[in-house]
Short mmCIF file of C-alpha atoms in Angstrom, two decimals:
data_model
loop_
_atom_site.label_atom_id
_atom_site.label_comp_id
_atom_site.label_asym_id
_atom_site.label_seq_id
_atom_site.Cartn_x
_atom_site.Cartn_y
_atom_site.Cartn_z
CA MET Q 1 -84.98 -96.10 42.65
CA SER Q 2 -83.44 -94.18 45.54
CA PHE Q 3 -83.32 -95.67 49.03
CA LEU Q 4 -83.38 -94.11 52.49
CA ALA Q 5 -80.64 -94.66 55.07
CA TYR Q 6 -81.24 -95.70 58.69
CA ASP Q 7 -81.64 -92.94 61.26
CA GLU Q 8 -78.69 -93.95 63.44
CA TYR Q 9 -75.44 -95.81 62.83
CA LYS Q 10 -72.56 -97.06 64.95
CA GLU Q 11 -69.01 -98.11 64.25
CA SER Q 12 -68.81 -101.85 63.57
CA GLY Q 13 -65.15 -102.13 64.55
CA ASP Q 14 -64.49 -103.87 61.24
CA SER Q 15 -62.98 -102.09 58.26
CA PHE Q 16 -64.92 -104.28 55.81
CA LEU Q 17 -68.31 -103.58 57.40
CA GLY Q 18 -67.86 -99.90 58.17
CA ASP Q 19 -70.71 -98.25 60.06
CA VAL Q 20 -73.82 -100.36 60.66
CA PRO Q 21 -77.32 -99.50 61.94
CA GLU Q 22 -77.33 -98.81 65.68
CA HIS Q 23 -79.55 -101.77 66.56
CA TRP Q 24 -77.68 -104.38 64.48
CA ASN Q 25 -75.18 -106.84 65.95
CA VAL Q 26 -71.76 -107.61 64.49
CA THR Q 27 -70.85 -111.28 64.74
CA LYS Q 28 -68.64 -113.99 63.27
CA LEU Q 29 -70.07 -116.55 60.89
CA GLY Q 30 -68.74 -119.43 63.01
CA PHE Q 31 -70.92 -118.37 65.96
CA LEU Q 32 -74.03 -118.90 63.82
CA CYS Q 33 -73.06 -122.29 62.43
CA HIS Q 34 -73.78 -125.83 63.43
CA LYS Q 35 -71.37 -127.13 60.79
CA VAL Q 36 -68.57 -125.80 58.59
CA GLY Q 37 -67.02 -128.54 56.49
CA SER Q 38 -66.41 -129.83 52.97
CA GLY Q 39 -66.60 -133.05 51.03
CA LYS Q 40 -63.92 -135.03 49.26
CA THR Q 41 -63.17 -136.70 45.97
CA PRO Q 42 -64.57 -140.24 45.90
CA LYS Q 43 -62.06 -143.05 45.87
CA GLY Q 44 -61.36 -143.68 42.21
CA GLY Q 45 -62.09 -140.07 41.26
CA SER Q 46 -64.13 -139.51 38.11
CA GLU Q 47 -64.15 -143.26 37.43
CA THR Q 48 -66.81 -143.56 40.15
CA TYR Q 49 -69.28 -141.28 38.35
CA VAL Q 50 -72.46 -143.01 37.21
CA ASP Q 51 -75.27 -142.17 34.78
CA ASP Q 52 -77.92 -141.93 37.50
CA GLY Q 53 -77.52 -141.75 41.25
CA VAL Q 54 -76.86 -139.12 43.91
CA LEU Q 55 -76.12 -135.60 42.66
CA PHE Q 56 -72.44 -134.74 43.23
CA ILE Q 57 -71.96 -130.98 43.51
CA ARG Q 58 -68.61 -129.58 42.34
CA SER Q 59 -67.31 -126.02 42.42
CA GLN Q 60 -68.35 -125.51 38.77
CA ASN Q 61 -71.97 -125.99 39.87
CA VAL Q 62 -71.93 -123.28 42.57
CA TYR Q 63 -72.72 -119.71 41.45
CA ASP Q 64 -73.94 -116.62 43.28
CA ASP Q 65 -77.25 -116.82 41.40
CA GLY Q 66 -77.80 -120.44 42.44
CA LEU Q 67 -76.76 -123.98 41.62
CA ARG Q 68 -76.26 -124.62 37.91
CA LEU Q 69 -77.21 -128.15 37.09
CA ASP Q 70 -76.47 -128.21 33.35
CA ASP Q 71 -73.04 -129.79 33.90
CA VAL Q 72 -73.53 -132.28 36.70
CA VAL Q 73 -72.22 -135.71 37.60
CA TYR Q 74 -73.61 -138.42 39.87
CA ILE Q 75 -72.19 -140.89 42.34
CA SER Q 76 -73.68 -144.22 43.37
CA LYS Q 77 -75.64 -144.62 46.60
CA GLU Q 78 -72.77 -146.78 47.90
CA VAL Q 79 -70.23 -143.99 47.34
CA ASP Q 80 -72.66 -141.52 48.90
CA GLU Q 81 -72.84 -143.74 51.99
CA GLU Q 82 -69.04 -143.70 52.26
CA MET Q 83 -69.17 -139.88 52.11
CA ALA Q 84 -72.16 -139.43 54.42
CA ILE Q 85 -70.41 -136.63 56.34
CA SER Q 86 -70.52 -134.36 53.29
CA ARG Q 87 -74.17 -134.78 52.37
CA VAL Q 88 -76.01 -131.58 51.59
CA GLU Q 89 -79.27 -130.59 53.27
CA ARG Q 90 -81.94 -128.11 52.27
CA GLY Q 91 -81.03 -124.67 53.60
CA ASP Q 92 -77.26 -125.27 53.60
CA VAL Q 93 -75.12 -122.44 52.29
CA LEU Q 94 -72.45 -123.67 49.88
CA LEU Q 95 -69.16 -121.79 49.41
CA ASN Q 96 -66.42 -122.50 46.89
CA ILE Q 97 -63.14 -122.50 48.82
CA THR Q 98 -60.43 -123.05 46.18
CA GLY Q 99 -59.41 -122.03 42.70
CA ALA Q 100 -60.71 -119.46 40.27
CA SER Q 101 -64.29 -119.76 41.59
CA LEU Q 102 -63.23 -119.02 45.19
CA GLY Q 103 -65.98 -117.15 47.05
CA ARG Q 104 -68.92 -118.12 44.85
CA THR Q 105 -71.79 -119.09 47.12
CA CYS Q 106 -75.44 -120.07 47.08
CA LEU Q 107 -78.29 -121.41 49.22
CA VAL Q 108 -79.43 -125.00 48.66
CA ALA Q 109 -83.09 -124.63 47.67
CA GLY Q 110 -85.87 -127.06 48.47
CA ASN Q 111 -86.02 -128.39 44.91
CA ILE Q 112 -82.48 -129.82 45.07
CA PRO Q 113 -82.56 -133.62 45.42
CA SER Q 114 -80.27 -135.65 47.66
CA ALA Q 115 -76.72 -134.44 47.01
CA ASN Q 116 -73.11 -134.63 48.10
CA VAL Q 117 -70.16 -132.27 47.55
CA ASN Q 118 -66.47 -132.51 46.69
CA GLN Q 119 -63.53 -131.06 48.61
CA HIS Q 120 -63.66 -127.71 46.81
CA VAL Q 121 -67.11 -126.88 48.22
CA CYS Q 122 -67.73 -125.95 51.86
CA ILE Q 123 -71.05 -126.71 53.57
CA ILE Q 124 -72.16 -123.97 55.98
CA ARG Q 125 -75.07 -125.21 58.13
CA LEU Q 126 -76.68 -122.63 60.42
CA LYS Q 127 -77.94 -123.31 63.93
CA ASP Q 128 -81.04 -121.15 63.41
CA ALA Q 129 -82.92 -122.06 60.22
CA ARG Q 130 -84.63 -118.65 60.28
CA GLN Q 131 -81.33 -116.97 59.44
CA ARG Q 132 -80.60 -119.02 56.30
CA GLU Q 133 -81.88 -116.62 53.67
CA PHE Q 134 -80.28 -113.53 55.20
CA VAL Q 135 -76.89 -115.16 55.79
CA ALA Q 136 -76.95 -116.67 52.30
CA MET Q 137 -77.50 -113.20 50.85
CA ALA Q 138 -74.83 -111.68 53.09
CA MET Q 139 -72.31 -114.23 51.79
CA LYS Q 140 -72.73 -112.74 48.29
CA ALA Q 141 -71.95 -109.19 49.42
CA PHE Q 142 -68.76 -107.22 48.93
CA LEU Q 143 -68.09 -107.36 52.67
CA ILE Q 144 -67.67 -111.15 52.59
CA LYS Q 145 -65.97 -111.24 49.19
CA SER Q 146 -63.44 -108.68 50.43
CA GLN Q 147 -62.73 -110.66 53.59
CA ILE Q 148 -62.23 -113.81 51.52
CA ASP Q 149 -59.82 -111.98 49.22
CA ALA Q 150 -57.89 -110.77 52.26
CA CYS Q 151 -57.48 -114.15 53.93
CA GLN Q 152 -57.10 -116.58 51.03
CA ASN Q 153 -53.92 -118.61 51.23
CA GLY Q 154 -51.82 -121.06 49.23
CA ALA Q 155 -49.04 -119.96 46.92
CA ALA Q 156 -49.96 -122.32 44.07
CA ARG Q 157 -53.75 -122.36 44.50
CA GLU Q 158 -55.85 -119.87 46.42
CA GLY Q 159 -57.90 -121.39 49.19
CA LEU Q 160 -59.78 -120.94 52.45
CA ASN Q 161 -59.67 -123.17 55.51
CA PHE Q 162 -62.57 -123.75 57.87
CA GLU Q 163 -61.13 -121.57 60.63
CA GLN Q 164 -60.95 -118.61 58.23
CA ILE Q 165 -64.53 -119.22 57.13
CA GLY Q 166 -65.68 -119.20 60.76
CA GLN Q 167 -63.92 -115.86 61.31
CA LEU Q 168 -65.81 -114.07 58.51
CA ARG Q 169 -67.71 -111.16 60.03
CA LEU Q 170 -71.18 -109.92 59.18
CA ALA Q 171 -73.78 -107.55 60.57
CA LEU Q 172 -76.98 -109.18 61.82
CA PRO Q 173 -80.27 -107.27 62.13
CA PRO Q 174 -83.27 -108.47 64.21
CA GLU Q 175 -85.20 -111.43 62.83
CA ASP Q 176 -88.14 -109.46 61.39
CA GLU Q 177 -85.69 -107.15 59.62
CA GLN Q 178 -83.77 -110.11 58.23
CA LYS Q 179 -87.01 -111.35 56.69
CA ALA Q 180 -87.80 -107.93 55.22
CA ILE Q 181 -84.34 -107.59 53.69
CA SER Q 182 -84.42 -111.16 52.34
CA SER Q 183 -87.87 -110.60 50.80
CA PHE Q 184 -86.75 -107.36 49.17
CA LEU Q 185 -83.61 -108.93 47.76
CA ASP Q 186 -85.48 -112.01 46.53
CA VAL Q 187 -87.71 -109.78 44.41
CA GLU Q 188 -84.95 -107.51 43.12
CA THR Q 189 -82.35 -110.19 42.42
CA SER Q 190 -84.99 -112.27 40.62
CA LYS Q 191 -85.57 -109.36 38.25
CA ILE Q 192 -81.87 -109.00 37.64
CA ASP Q 193 -81.43 -112.76 37.21
CA GLY Q 194 -84.22 -112.71 34.63
CA LEU Q 195 -82.41 -110.03 32.63
CA VAL Q 196 -79.17 -111.99 32.89
CA SER Q 197 -80.93 -115.12 31.64
CA GLU Q 198 -82.21 -113.18 28.63
CA GLN Q 199 -78.67 -112.10 27.78
CA ARG Q 200 -77.36 -115.63 28.21
CA ARG Q 201 -80.09 -116.94 25.93
CA LEU Q 202 -79.12 -114.31 23.36
CA ILE Q 203 -75.52 -115.52 23.51
CA GLU Q 204 -76.66 -119.11 22.97
CA LEU Q 205 -78.78 -118.07 19.99
CA LEU Q 206 -75.83 -116.19 18.49
CA LYS Q 207 -73.64 -119.28 18.92
CA GLU Q 208 -76.29 -121.43 17.23
CA LYS Q 209 -76.54 -118.93 14.39
CA ARG Q 210 -72.74 -118.84 14.05
CA GLN Q 211 -72.64 -122.64 13.86
CA ALA Q 212 -75.38 -122.69 11.23
CA VAL Q 213 -73.66 -120.05 9.09
CA ILE Q 214 -70.33 -121.90 9.20
CA SER Q 215 -71.89 -125.32 8.55
CA HIS Q 216 -73.87 -124.09 5.58
CA ALA Q 217 -70.96 -122.21 4.00
CA VAL Q 218 -68.41 -125.04 4.28
CA THR Q 219 -70.79 -127.68 2.94
CA LYS Q 220 -73.02 -125.75 0.52
CA GLY Q 221 -70.80 -122.88 -0.60
CA LEU Q 222 -71.91 -119.30 -1.25
CA ASN Q 223 -73.84 -119.76 -4.50
CA PRO Q 224 -77.46 -120.64 -3.67
CA ASN Q 225 -78.07 -121.64 -7.29
CA ALA Q 226 -75.20 -124.11 -7.58
CA PRO Q 227 -76.22 -127.63 -8.72
CA MET Q 228 -75.94 -130.07 -5.81
CA LYS Q 229 -75.11 -133.77 -5.31
CA PRO Q 230 -75.28 -136.16 -2.33
CA SER Q 231 -72.09 -136.20 -0.25
CA GLY Q 232 -72.66 -139.69 1.12
CA THR Q 233 -72.31 -138.41 4.71
CA ASP Q 234 -75.37 -137.65 6.86
CA TRP Q 235 -74.05 -134.58 8.67
CA ILE Q 236 -72.75 -133.03 5.43
CA GLY Q 237 -75.80 -133.63 3.24
CA ASP Q 238 -75.70 -132.36 -0.33
CA THR Q 239 -72.68 -130.43 -1.61
CA PRO Q 240 -72.10 -128.40 -4.78
CA LYS Q 241 -71.74 -130.67 -7.79
CA HIS Q 242 -68.28 -129.35 -8.71
CA TRP Q 243 -66.86 -130.02 -5.20
CA SER Q 244 -65.09 -133.22 -4.22
CA VAL Q 245 -65.67 -135.05 -0.93
CA ARG Q 246 -62.31 -136.33 0.25
CA PRO Q 247 -61.33 -138.61 3.16
CA ILE Q 248 -58.98 -136.66 5.39
CA ARG Q 249 -56.29 -139.32 4.98
CA THR Q 250 -55.95 -138.19 1.33
CA ILE Q 251 -55.16 -134.58 2.23
CA ALA Q 252 -52.99 -134.87 5.37
CA ASN Q 253 -50.87 -137.19 7.46
CA VAL Q 254 -52.91 -137.69 10.65
CA VAL Q 255 -50.75 -138.28 13.75
CA ARG Q 256 -51.22 -138.23 17.53
CA GLY Q 257 -49.20 -136.21 19.96
CA GLY Q 258 -47.01 -138.02 22.43
CA SER Q 259 -46.94 -137.87 26.23
CA PRO Q 260 -43.68 -138.62 28.07
CA ARG Q 261 -44.00 -141.46 30.55
CA PRO Q 262 -44.35 -141.68 33.46
CA ALA Q 263 -46.83 -138.82 33.64
CA GLY Q 264 -45.80 -136.06 36.03
CA ASP Q 265 -42.13 -137.05 36.12
CA PRO Q 266 -40.25 -133.80 36.91
CA LYS Q 267 -37.47 -134.66 34.48
CA TYR Q 268 -40.08 -134.28 31.70
CA PHE Q 269 -42.75 -131.90 32.97
CA ASN Q 270 -43.03 -128.37 34.45
CA GLY Q 271 -39.91 -127.24 32.66
CA ASP Q 272 -39.16 -124.12 30.66
CA PHE Q 273 -37.88 -125.53 27.38
CA MET Q 274 -40.85 -126.33 25.10
CA PRO Q 275 -44.52 -125.23 25.15
CA TRP Q 276 -46.80 -128.15 26.10
CA VAL Q 277 -50.16 -128.42 24.33
CA THR Q 278 -52.91 -130.39 26.09
CA VAL Q 279 -56.61 -130.80 25.33
CA ALA Q 280 -57.28 -128.08 27.91
CA GLU Q 281 -55.08 -125.64 25.97
CA ILE Q 282 -56.97 -126.32 22.74
CA THR Q 283 -60.42 -126.02 24.30
CA LYS Q 284 -59.85 -123.14 26.75
CA ASP Q 285 -61.27 -120.49 24.39
CA ASN Q 286 -62.93 -120.00 21.02
CA LEU Q 287 -59.95 -118.36 19.36
CA LYS Q 288 -58.76 -119.79 16.07
CA GLY Q 289 -55.05 -119.72 16.88
CA LEU Q 290 -53.00 -121.07 19.78
CA THR Q 291 -50.25 -118.57 20.56
CA GLY Q 292 -48.94 -119.84 23.91
CA THR Q 293 -49.31 -122.42 26.66
CA GLU Q 294 -49.37 -122.25 30.44
CA THR Q 295 -47.02 -125.18 30.93
CA PHE Q 296 -43.74 -126.29 29.35
CA LEU Q 297 -41.73 -129.48 29.02
CA THR Q 298 -38.09 -129.87 29.89
CA LYS Q 299 -35.64 -130.53 27.04
CA GLU Q 300 -35.72 -134.25 27.88
CA GLY Q 301 -39.51 -134.14 27.97
CA SER Q 302 -39.67 -132.64 24.49
CA GLU Q 303 -37.40 -135.40 23.21
CA ASN Q 304 -39.93 -137.94 24.48
CA SER Q 305 -42.96 -136.23 22.97
CA ARG Q 306 -44.07 -135.21 19.48
CA MET Q 307 -43.22 -131.74 18.23
CA PHE Q 308 -45.42 -129.72 15.89
CA GLU Q 309 -44.35 -126.74 13.81
CA PRO Q 310 -46.19 -123.40 13.57
CA ASN Q 311 -49.21 -123.34 11.23
CA THR Q 312 -50.12 -126.93 12.06
CA LEU Q 313 -53.81 -127.69 12.51
CA LEU Q 314 -54.41 -129.51 15.82
CA TYR Q 315 -57.52 -131.36 16.99
CA SER Q 316 -58.63 -132.53 20.45
CA ASN Q 317 -59.31 -136.26 20.39
CA SER Q 318 -60.31 -137.28 23.92
CA GLY Q 319 -62.78 -136.50 26.68
CA ALA Q 320 -65.95 -134.44 26.71
CA THR Q 321 -64.28 -131.64 24.73
CA LEU Q 322 -63.05 -133.74 21.82
CA GLY Q 323 -63.50 -132.51 18.26
CA VAL Q 324 -62.17 -128.97 18.74
CA PRO Q 325 -59.68 -127.65 16.14
CA LYS Q 326 -56.97 -125.04 16.70
CA ILE Q 327 -54.23 -123.67 14.45
CA LEU Q 328 -50.87 -123.73 16.21
CA LYS Q 329 -48.95 -120.45 15.93
CA ILE Q 330 -45.81 -121.57 17.78
CA GLN Q 331 -43.49 -124.54 17.81
CA ALA Q 332 -44.74 -126.87 20.54
CA CYS Q 333 -45.09 -130.44 21.75
CA ALA Q 334 -48.53 -131.95 22.26
CA ASN Q 335 -49.81 -134.79 24.40
CA ASP Q 336 -51.56 -137.91 23.19
CA GLY Q 337 -54.98 -136.31 23.63
CA VAL Q 338 -54.17 -134.15 20.59
CA ILE Q 339 -54.11 -134.99 16.88
CA GLY Q 340 -52.03 -133.07 14.34
CA PHE Q 341 -52.52 -132.82 10.58
CA LEU Q 342 -49.10 -132.88 8.91
CA ASP Q 343 -48.13 -132.39 5.27
CA LEU Q 344 -51.43 -130.72 4.45
CA SER Q 345 -52.15 -130.84 0.73
CA ASP Q 346 -51.63 -127.67 -1.29
CA GLU Q 347 -55.21 -128.14 -2.50
CA VAL Q 348 -56.54 -127.26 0.95
CA ASP Q 349 -56.70 -123.85 2.62
CA ILE Q 350 -55.91 -124.49 6.31
CA SER Q 351 -58.56 -122.01 7.49
CA PHE Q 352 -61.23 -123.73 5.37
CA PHE Q 353 -60.19 -127.08 6.87
CA TYR Q 354 -60.30 -125.55 10.37
CA LEU Q 355 -63.82 -124.20 9.81
CA PHE Q 356 -65.09 -127.53 8.54
CA LEU Q 357 -63.79 -129.34 11.63
CA TYR Q 358 -65.29 -126.59 13.81
CA SER Q 359 -68.66 -127.10 12.10
CA ILE Q 360 -68.87 -130.84 12.87
CA THR Q 361 -67.80 -130.76 16.54
CA GLU Q 362 -71.21 -131.76 17.93
CA ALA Q 363 -71.77 -134.37 15.21
CA ILE Q 364 -68.41 -136.03 15.87
CA ARG Q 365 -69.07 -136.11 19.61
CA GLU Q 366 -72.35 -137.91 19.02
CA LYS Q 367 -70.61 -140.33 16.68
CA VAL Q 368 -68.04 -141.49 19.25
CA LYS Q 369 -70.21 -141.31 22.37
CA GLN Q 370 -70.25 -144.73 24.03
CA GLY Q 371 -72.13 -145.37 27.29
CA SER Q 372 -70.82 -143.58 30.37
CA GLY Q 373 -67.15 -144.00 29.54
CA GLN Q 374 -64.90 -141.21 28.32
CA PRO Q 375 -65.35 -140.75 24.55
CA ASN Q 376 -62.24 -140.84 22.39
CA LEU Q 377 -61.29 -140.38 18.77
CA ASN Q 378 -58.57 -142.48 17.23
CA THR Q 379 -56.57 -141.59 14.15
CA ASP Q 380 -58.43 -144.15 12.02
CA ILE Q 381 -61.75 -142.42 12.72
CA VAL Q 382 -60.26 -139.03 11.90
CA LYS Q 383 -58.59 -140.29 8.73
CA ALA Q 384 -61.94 -141.61 7.53
CA LEU Q 385 -63.78 -138.31 8.09
CA ARG Q 386 -64.81 -136.78 4.75
CA LEU Q 387 -64.06 -133.17 3.85
CA PRO Q 388 -66.24 -131.37 1.26
CA LEU Q 389 -63.70 -129.45 -0.82
CA PRO Q 390 -64.06 -126.77 -3.48
CA PRO Q 391 -61.46 -127.53 -6.19
CA ASP Q 392 -60.37 -123.91 -6.42
CA ARG Q 393 -58.49 -122.51 -3.40
CA ASN Q 394 -59.82 -119.07 -4.31
CA GLU Q 395 -63.35 -120.36 -3.67
CA GLN Q 396 -62.19 -121.79 -0.34
CA LYS Q 397 -60.69 -118.40 0.56
CA GLU Q 398 -63.90 -116.58 -0.42
CA ILE Q 399 -65.87 -118.86 1.92
CA VAL Q 400 -63.38 -118.26 4.75
CA ASP Q 401 -63.54 -114.48 4.26
CA TYR Q 402 -67.34 -114.55 4.21
CA ILE Q 403 -67.52 -116.60 7.43
CA GLU Q 404 -65.00 -114.40 9.23
CA THR Q 405 -66.90 -111.24 8.25
CA ILE Q 406 -70.23 -112.61 9.48
CA CYS Q 407 -68.72 -114.08 12.65
CA SER Q 408 -67.04 -110.80 13.55
CA LYS Q 409 -70.54 -109.31 13.80
CA PHE Q 410 -71.62 -112.18 16.05
CA ASP Q 411 -68.49 -111.57 18.17
CA SER Q 412 -69.49 -107.92 18.67
CA LEU Q 413 -73.05 -108.84 19.66
CA GLU Q 414 -71.79 -111.50 22.08
CA ALA Q 415 -69.35 -109.04 23.63
CA GLU Q 416 -72.20 -106.56 24.16
CA ALA Q 417 -74.29 -109.24 25.83
CA GLU Q 418 -71.38 -110.33 28.04
CA ARG Q 419 -70.84 -106.72 29.10
CA ALA Q 420 -74.55 -106.36 29.90
CA ILE Q 421 -74.34 -109.49 32.08
CA GLU Q 422 -71.29 -108.10 33.86
CA LEU Q 423 -73.03 -104.79 34.61
CA LEU Q 424 -76.19 -106.55 35.83
CA GLN Q 425 -74.17 -108.81 38.12
CA GLU Q 426 -72.30 -105.80 39.50
CA ARG Q 427 -75.64 -104.13 40.15
CA ARG Q 428 -76.87 -107.31 41.88
CA THR Q 429 -73.86 -107.53 44.19
CA ALA Q 430 -73.96 -103.81 44.99
CA LEU Q 431 -77.66 -103.96 45.89
CA ILE Q 432 -77.14 -107.01 48.11
CA SER Q 433 -74.14 -105.40 49.78
CA ALA Q 434 -76.00 -102.18 50.55
CA ALA Q 435 -78.99 -104.03 52.00
CA VAL Q 436 -77.19 -106.61 54.17
CA THR Q 437 -74.84 -104.03 55.67
CA GLY Q 438 -77.62 -101.56 56.46
CA LYS Q 439 -76.39 -98.86 54.08
CA ILE Q 440 -79.98 -98.66 52.80
CA ASP Q 441 -83.24 -99.16 54.69
CA VAL Q 442 -85.60 -101.38 52.69
CA ARG Q 443 -88.04 -102.31 55.45
CA GLY Q 444 -90.81 -100.11 54.09
CA ILE Q 445 -90.63 -101.45 50.54
CA ALA Q 446 -89.79 -105.12 51.14
CA ASN Q 447 -93.11 -106.32 49.80
CA LYS Q 448 -93.61 -103.66 47.15
CA GLU Q 449 -92.63 -103.62 43.49
CA ALA Q 450 -89.25 -101.88 42.98
CA VAL Q 451 -87.37 -100.87 39.87
CA VAL Q 452 -84.14 -102.75 39.02
#
């Protein structure tokens, strides 16, 4: 759909805004706000999280298309009372002010329960409640994103302070026009968000299909007519009759990594001598191999850790992301949140072993989940895990090749879906930017059906 421009424009005096409609006002965000402030980390950090309580909003929950509540934590009412100054109210605009998610922003909708925020999220509370929807939309536009990019500070970690947030400039139309623009954008962005949700659902379905293909192949093999036998393990089920089911302790020496103590000591950490593998390094992507790390140990740090050689299979053993395998492609040290499989038997193809561990990630997490505490695997649990194993390495290799061929097709479909999401989100931001800066006049179509 093509859009008309306004009849008359004027210079805004701001390079980010450019020309704006003649009757619009250019102002600073701080002039419109009753409050600009952020929360803090509760005393005790993540140890204060509870199973049920007051919603605690972190930067990973704030997105331009709204709050995502699929990865949330809660704090007790007592902790919430201690942090009363950072409580969230309906109609607040939230803005991420540090890190990789800097600039993501959303409006707190009426269906959000009582909530609090951490120090990485800024609460922007407007004086005039009638301006909430328009300002919230304006915060998603290129004009604000560009200003944030220009004024972010901090050499080690990008960030915004409250003074900078108050200085952000935007163009403000009359109230009735704000409503028209907000109504138009609500309709159009909802359409785009629906299309994005469809693509995200497709990605989830592809991941589920990938998991099912891998699980079936590494436990049932490729011959649908093979005689089967019980494995003795619930999540494995029946396996081909000619396969063995071996405890992992019989095929590898299972050891933990080692973390130099005290943690953070500069004589051990942030060096340049030896790559340092943490759980975060293992779980940061879905790639099979680990080819490098962001951080390194000093020489003394490496001498107080455990070193692993290239082509060692590693396994995350702590936290919410435990049970993830990765094949190390470099010489590196690993911390004590990582398990390594040494002296792997010649009977086992390392890629087959990797795929089996990949296939049971969710099952192993359920197995070790205990209350609200942080789940952990120990080496005894891992040693006792049972691996269904074809006796012929050629059969193992055939299964690996089959899985990799099928999964490469899933990878292509996922990449297409990710690209579609990226294009839709670009379209969303561009449409918002054009409307809230007056580059297009949507007053006449605000309440009509429009094409995405």
